[in-house]
Short mmCIF file of C-alpha atoms in Angstrom, two decimals:
data_model
loop_
_atom_site.label_atom_id
_atom_site.label_comp_id
_atom_site.label_asym_id
_atom_site.label_seq_id
_atom_site.Cartn_x
_atom_site.Cartn_y
_atom_site.Cartn_z
CA MET A 1 -53.65 -11.70 -10.14
CA GLN A 2 -50.29 -10.54 -8.38
CA GLN A 3 -47.45 -8.87 -10.65
CA PRO A 4 -44.39 -10.64 -10.79
CA GLU A 5 -41.33 -8.47 -9.13
CA VAL A 6 -39.23 -6.52 -11.40
CA ILE A 7 -35.84 -6.41 -10.29
CA THR A 8 -33.61 -3.91 -11.81
CA ASP A 9 -29.66 -3.86 -12.96
CA LEU A 10 -29.65 -1.21 -10.26
CA ASP A 11 -31.16 -3.62 -7.42
CA VAL A 12 -28.82 -6.49 -8.62
CA ALA A 13 -25.68 -4.19 -8.06
CA SER A 14 -26.79 -2.68 -4.87
CA THR A 15 -27.48 -6.57 -3.64
CA THR A 16 -23.95 -7.69 -5.04
CA LYS A 17 -22.15 -4.77 -3.19
CA SER A 18 -23.83 -5.26 -0.03
CA VAL A 19 -23.01 -8.84 0.01
CA MET A 20 -19.73 -9.14 -1.84
CA LYS A 21 -18.03 -5.78 -0.59
CA LYS A 22 -14.29 -6.74 -0.07
CA LEU A 23 -12.83 -3.13 -0.20
CA PRO A 24 -13.11 -0.42 2.03
CA GLU A 25 -14.82 3.20 1.60
CA VAL A 26 -12.25 5.83 0.84
CA THR A 27 -12.40 8.14 3.68
CA LEU A 28 -10.05 10.48 5.77
CA ALA A 29 -9.65 7.35 8.14
CA PHE A 30 -8.70 5.16 5.10
CA TRP A 31 -5.66 7.60 4.16
CA ILE A 32 -4.45 7.65 7.84
CA MET A 33 -4.33 4.05 8.16
CA LYS A 34 -2.65 3.95 4.78
CA ILE A 35 -0.05 6.17 5.77
CA ALA A 36 0.46 4.47 9.08
CA ALA A 37 0.70 1.01 7.32
CA THR A 38 3.37 2.47 4.61
CA THR A 39 5.57 3.86 7.56
CA LEU A 40 5.44 0.69 9.39
CA GLY A 41 6.31 -1.01 6.34
CA GLU A 42 9.44 0.99 5.72
CA THR A 43 10.70 0.56 9.29
CA ALA A 44 9.71 -2.89 9.10
CA GLY A 45 11.28 -3.81 5.98
CA ASP A 46 14.26 -2.20 7.22
CA LEU A 47 14.36 -4.00 10.48
CA PHE A 48 14.35 -7.78 8.78
CA SER A 49 16.68 -6.79 5.92
CA GLN A 50 19.03 -4.26 7.75
CA THR A 51 18.98 -4.49 11.65
CA LEU A 52 18.76 -8.34 11.53
CA LYS A 53 21.09 -8.53 8.48
CA LEU A 54 19.05 -10.87 6.56
CA GLY A 55 19.65 -9.02 3.73
CA TYR A 56 17.40 -7.61 0.69
CA PHE A 57 17.27 -11.01 -1.25
CA LEU A 58 15.96 -12.85 1.52
CA THR A 59 13.86 -10.91 3.11
CA THR A 60 12.04 -10.08 -0.14
CA VAL A 61 11.60 -13.55 -0.63
CA VAL A 62 10.18 -13.99 2.79
CA LEU A 63 7.88 -11.15 2.70
CA PHE A 64 6.79 -11.85 -0.66
CA LEU A 65 5.70 -15.34 0.46
CA VAL A 66 3.81 -13.17 3.48
CA PHE A 67 2.02 -11.11 0.90
CA VAL A 68 0.78 -14.25 -0.94
CA VAL A 69 -0.67 -15.75 2.26
CA THR A 70 -2.19 -12.59 3.58
CA LEU A 71 -3.56 -12.11 -0.27
CA VAL A 72 -5.29 -15.63 -0.32
CA VAL A 73 -6.68 -15.16 2.91
CA GLN A 74 -8.15 -11.64 1.54
CA LEU A 75 -9.27 -13.19 -1.65
CA ARG A 76 -11.02 -16.07 0.14
CA SER A 77 -12.87 -13.88 2.43
CA SER A 78 -16.64 -13.35 1.47
CA HIS A 79 -16.71 -9.80 2.68
CA TYR A 80 -14.52 -6.65 3.82
CA ASN A 81 -12.69 -7.50 6.85
CA PRO A 82 -9.95 -4.41 8.15
CA PHE A 83 -7.66 -6.71 9.80
CA PHE A 84 -7.56 -8.86 6.38
CA TYR A 85 -7.33 -5.86 4.16
CA TRP A 86 -5.00 -4.17 6.11
CA THR A 87 -2.64 -6.72 6.87
CA VAL A 88 -2.26 -7.23 3.00
CA ILE A 89 -1.35 -3.37 2.62
CA LEU A 90 1.15 -3.89 5.20
CA SER A 91 2.52 -6.89 3.63
CA THR A 92 2.62 -5.03 0.19
CA SER A 93 4.38 -2.37 2.08
CA MET A 94 7.02 -4.44 3.64
CA ALA A 95 7.78 -6.45 0.37
CA GLY A 96 7.63 -3.35 -1.50
CA THR A 97 10.46 -1.81 0.72
CA THR A 98 12.93 -4.75 0.31
CA MET A 99 12.07 -5.23 -3.32
CA SER A 100 12.84 -1.47 -4.15
CA ASP A 101 15.78 -1.92 -2.15
CA PHE A 102 17.09 -5.15 -4.02
CA MET A 103 16.38 -3.35 -7.48
CA ASN A 104 17.89 -0.11 -6.62
CA ARG A 105 20.83 -0.82 -4.23
CA ASP A 106 23.90 -2.82 -4.19
CA ALA A 107 27.08 -3.53 -2.02
CA SER A 108 28.88 -0.26 -2.87
CA ALA A 109 30.03 2.14 -0.07
CA LYS A 110 27.03 4.61 -0.81
CA TYR A 111 24.53 2.28 0.20
CA LEU A 112 26.31 0.82 3.62
CA SER A 113 26.52 2.27 6.89
CA LYS A 114 30.07 2.76 8.19
CA GLY A 115 31.68 -0.52 9.12
CA THR A 116 29.19 -2.67 7.17
CA THR A 117 30.80 -4.75 4.38
CA SER A 118 27.67 -6.28 2.96
CA LEU A 119 23.96 -6.11 2.59
CA GLY A 120 23.05 -9.38 4.45
CA TRP A 121 22.90 -12.78 3.00
CA GLY A 122 22.62 -13.79 -0.41
CA PRO A 123 22.72 -11.41 -3.55
CA GLN A 124 23.57 -8.00 -2.51
CA GLY A 125 21.33 -6.35 -4.75
CA LEU A 126 21.05 -5.38 -8.56
CA GLY A 127 22.33 -1.71 -8.38
CA LEU A 128 19.97 -0.26 -11.01
CA GLY A 129 19.67 3.31 -9.23
CA TYR A 130 16.42 5.04 -8.21
CA PRO A 131 15.67 6.53 -11.68
CA ALA A 132 15.92 3.23 -13.82
CA GLY A 133 14.34 1.28 -10.86
CA ALA A 134 11.37 4.05 -10.86
CA ALA A 135 11.27 3.81 -14.66
CA ILE A 136 10.85 -0.06 -14.69
CA LEU A 137 7.99 0.23 -11.77
CA ILE A 138 6.24 2.93 -13.84
CA SER A 139 6.21 0.74 -16.74
CA LEU A 140 4.84 -2.34 -14.88
CA LEU A 141 2.20 -0.34 -13.18
CA LEU A 142 0.85 1.01 -16.63
CA VAL A 143 0.64 -2.40 -17.86
CA ILE A 144 -1.47 -3.53 -15.02
CA PHE A 145 -3.75 -0.33 -15.72
CA ALA A 146 -3.90 -1.03 -19.49
CA VAL A 147 -4.73 -4.62 -18.74
CA TRP A 148 -7.38 -3.51 -16.15
CA ARG A 149 -8.80 -0.86 -18.85
CA LEU A 150 -8.86 -3.38 -21.29
CA SER A 151 -10.93 -5.74 -19.21
CA GLY A 152 -13.57 -3.30 -18.74
CA MET A 153 -13.68 -3.36 -15.09
CA THR A 154 -14.09 -0.39 -12.96
CA PHE A 155 -11.15 1.62 -11.47
CA GLN A 156 -13.47 2.54 -8.72
CA ILE A 157 -12.50 0.56 -5.40
CA ARG A 158 -15.80 0.76 -3.46
CA ASP A 159 -17.23 -0.94 -6.89
CA ILE A 160 -14.53 -3.85 -7.25
CA VAL A 161 -16.60 -7.00 -6.37
CA THR A 162 -15.03 -9.69 -8.85
CA PHE A 163 -12.15 -11.96 -8.03
CA ARG A 164 -10.49 -10.82 -11.36
CA GLY A 165 -10.95 -7.13 -10.36
CA GLU A 166 -9.62 -7.65 -6.62
CA ALA A 167 -6.51 -9.46 -8.15
CA LEU A 168 -5.71 -6.71 -10.84
CA PHE A 169 -6.56 -4.13 -7.71
CA TRP A 170 -3.76 -5.70 -5.30
CA SER A 171 -1.22 -6.11 -8.14
CA ALA A 172 -1.54 -2.43 -8.82
CA ILE A 173 -1.18 -2.04 -4.90
CA LEU A 174 2.20 -4.12 -4.78
CA VAL A 175 3.83 -2.34 -7.75
CA SER A 176 2.71 1.30 -6.65
CA ASN A 177 4.13 0.46 -2.93
CA THR A 178 7.42 -0.79 -4.48
CA LEU A 179 7.61 2.53 -6.92
CA GLY A 180 6.59 4.41 -3.58
CA THR A 181 9.69 3.26 -1.97
CA SER A 182 11.80 4.12 -4.76
CA MET A 183 10.34 7.59 -4.71
CA GLY A 184 10.65 8.23 -1.08
CA ASP A 185 14.43 6.90 -0.99
CA PHE A 186 15.23 9.21 -3.86
CA LEU A 187 14.09 12.12 -2.08
CA SER A 188 15.75 11.09 1.23
CA ASP A 189 19.23 9.71 0.13
CA SER A 190 19.75 11.72 -3.45
CA SER A 191 17.60 14.78 -3.69
CA GLY A 192 19.01 16.80 -1.12
CA LEU A 193 15.78 17.50 0.46
CA GLY A 194 16.70 14.97 3.45
CA TYR A 195 14.07 12.96 5.30
CA ALA A 196 12.00 15.87 6.84
CA GLY A 197 12.18 17.81 3.55
CA GLY A 198 11.03 15.02 1.57
CA ALA A 199 8.21 14.36 3.73
CA LEU A 200 7.09 17.83 3.50
CA LEU A 201 7.51 17.55 -0.24
CA VAL A 202 5.11 14.46 -0.63
CA SER A 203 2.88 16.20 2.04
CA GLY A 204 2.48 19.53 -0.13
CA ALA A 205 1.79 17.22 -3.41
CA LEU A 206 -0.68 15.50 -1.40
CA ALA A 207 -2.37 18.75 -0.36
CA VAL A 208 -2.60 19.93 -4.07
CA LEU A 209 -4.33 16.66 -4.97
CA VAL A 210 -6.99 17.36 -2.07
CA ALA A 211 -7.56 20.69 -3.76
CA LEU A 212 -7.81 19.32 -7.20
CA MET A 213 -10.72 16.96 -6.02
CA LYS A 214 -12.93 20.25 -6.01
CA VAL A 215 -11.94 20.66 -9.97
CA PRO A 216 -14.85 18.79 -11.83
CA VAL A 217 -12.76 18.08 -15.04
CA VAL A 218 -10.31 15.89 -13.01
CA PRO A 219 -11.28 12.49 -12.34
CA ASN A 220 -11.26 11.53 -8.58
CA VAL A 221 -10.07 7.78 -9.82
CA LEU A 222 -7.02 9.57 -11.10
CA LEU A 223 -6.49 11.34 -7.95
CA PHE A 224 -6.88 8.49 -5.86
CA TRP A 225 -4.04 6.49 -7.49
CA ILE A 226 -1.89 8.98 -7.31
CA ALA A 227 -2.41 9.85 -4.12
CA PHE A 228 -2.06 6.02 -3.59
CA VAL A 229 1.52 6.07 -4.93
CA LEU A 230 2.53 9.21 -3.14
CA THR A 231 1.51 8.23 0.38
CA ARG A 232 4.13 5.33 -0.04
CA PRO A 233 6.95 7.73 -0.37
CA LEU A 234 5.48 9.82 2.45
CA GLY A 235 5.53 6.67 4.55
CA ALA A 236 9.21 5.88 3.34
CA THR A 237 10.57 9.48 4.18
CA ALA A 238 8.81 9.37 7.50
CA GLY A 239 10.23 5.85 8.31
CA ASP A 240 13.70 6.99 7.60
CA PHE A 241 12.98 10.15 9.51
CA LEU A 242 12.21 8.08 12.53
CA THR A 243 14.87 5.27 12.30
CA LYS A 244 18.08 6.91 10.65
CA PRO A 245 21.02 8.48 12.64
CA THR A 246 20.59 12.15 13.53
CA ALA A 247 23.99 12.78 11.67
CA LYS A 248 21.98 11.71 8.48
CA GLY A 249 19.12 14.08 9.48
CA GLY A 250 17.06 11.43 11.38
CA LEU A 251 15.80 10.93 15.01
CA ASP A 252 17.84 7.63 15.45
CA LEU A 253 15.01 6.12 17.21
CA GLY A 254 15.74 2.73 15.72
CA THR A 255 13.85 0.19 13.67
CA ILE A 256 12.91 -1.87 16.45
CA GLY A 257 11.24 0.81 18.30
CA SER A 258 9.75 2.66 15.60
CA SER A 259 8.24 -0.49 14.26
CA ALA A 260 6.55 -1.56 17.60
CA VAL A 261 4.85 1.92 18.10
CA LEU A 262 3.65 2.10 14.59
CA LEU A 263 2.25 -1.59 14.83
CA VAL A 264 0.44 -0.60 18.05
CA VAL A 265 -0.98 2.19 16.31
CA LEU A 266 -1.87 0.36 13.35
CA LEU A 267 -3.74 -2.43 15.43
CA GLY A 268 -5.46 0.23 17.22
CA LEU A 269 -6.90 2.07 13.84
CA MET A 270 -7.79 -1.48 12.51
CA ALA A 271 -9.64 -2.41 15.56
CA TYR A 272 -11.49 0.76 15.44
CA ALA A 273 -12.38 0.33 11.74
CA GLN A 274 -13.68 -3.33 12.55
CA VAL A 275 -16.12 -1.84 15.06
CA GLN A 276 -17.22 1.04 12.71
CA GLU A 277 -17.99 -1.67 10.33
CA ARG A 278 -19.52 -3.75 12.45
CA ARG A 279 -21.85 -0.84 13.50
CA ALA A 280 -22.56 -0.01 9.59
CA GLY A 281 -23.54 -3.88 9.21
CA THR A 282 -25.67 -3.74 12.26
CA THR A 283 -27.53 -0.41 10.89
CA GLU A 284 -27.86 -1.89 7.37
CA ARG A 285 -29.73 -4.89 8.62
CA VAL A 286 -31.94 -2.65 10.73
#
């Protein structure tokens, strides 16, 4: 008599992840794409709000709607698609740039370029300042993580396979990218380090996190989220370094040219990731 097949919890988990995998593996390529996306988010956000003079308020509203649209596409997808995933990361980076600017800045002289009288259409900004803005965003991020913890769902992104888990993940991404922008702008504008100095400081902090991965008592999940936040100020300082005038320590490449080059780089990386994902899928089927 044929014995019934026994399906273990491990089998179910493996099958679920193979079918419902929605988020990428965290590899070196992942971090390279994250830095490219966040740097583009900084230059593109400044392009719309400052270069095109749409202002922080209007640009934030538009980019937040773009984020919602890209997020709906990602959430409705049945499997991991690099173009969908990294488009949402980019939209959170752009929205985070202008959300941070709107929270922290106003129309006072210290935030305006020479000869500029306003920050664009609509409200000029809340003028909270970088420390207060960062404190609010850290509080929001901690609330999201507390809800996440109480829900009992995993913080390991490779194991997130539910709609609720992914919604919490993307909420944390949006807030962390906004927080990272505030940190990057503080390092660039108020710390005295300048754009290059701020980027070097954040790079050094990320190098420390890499070293801590070898320490067994330090949870890798904690290191991941710290690194995820820190790559955003790295992108912010790198973006400012590319676009700001040489008198302020930048390369003065402009937001349009820098954004175009970074977009080509990111699209190339996304295409590469798509090819790798298809190869991995073919291998698994074989």
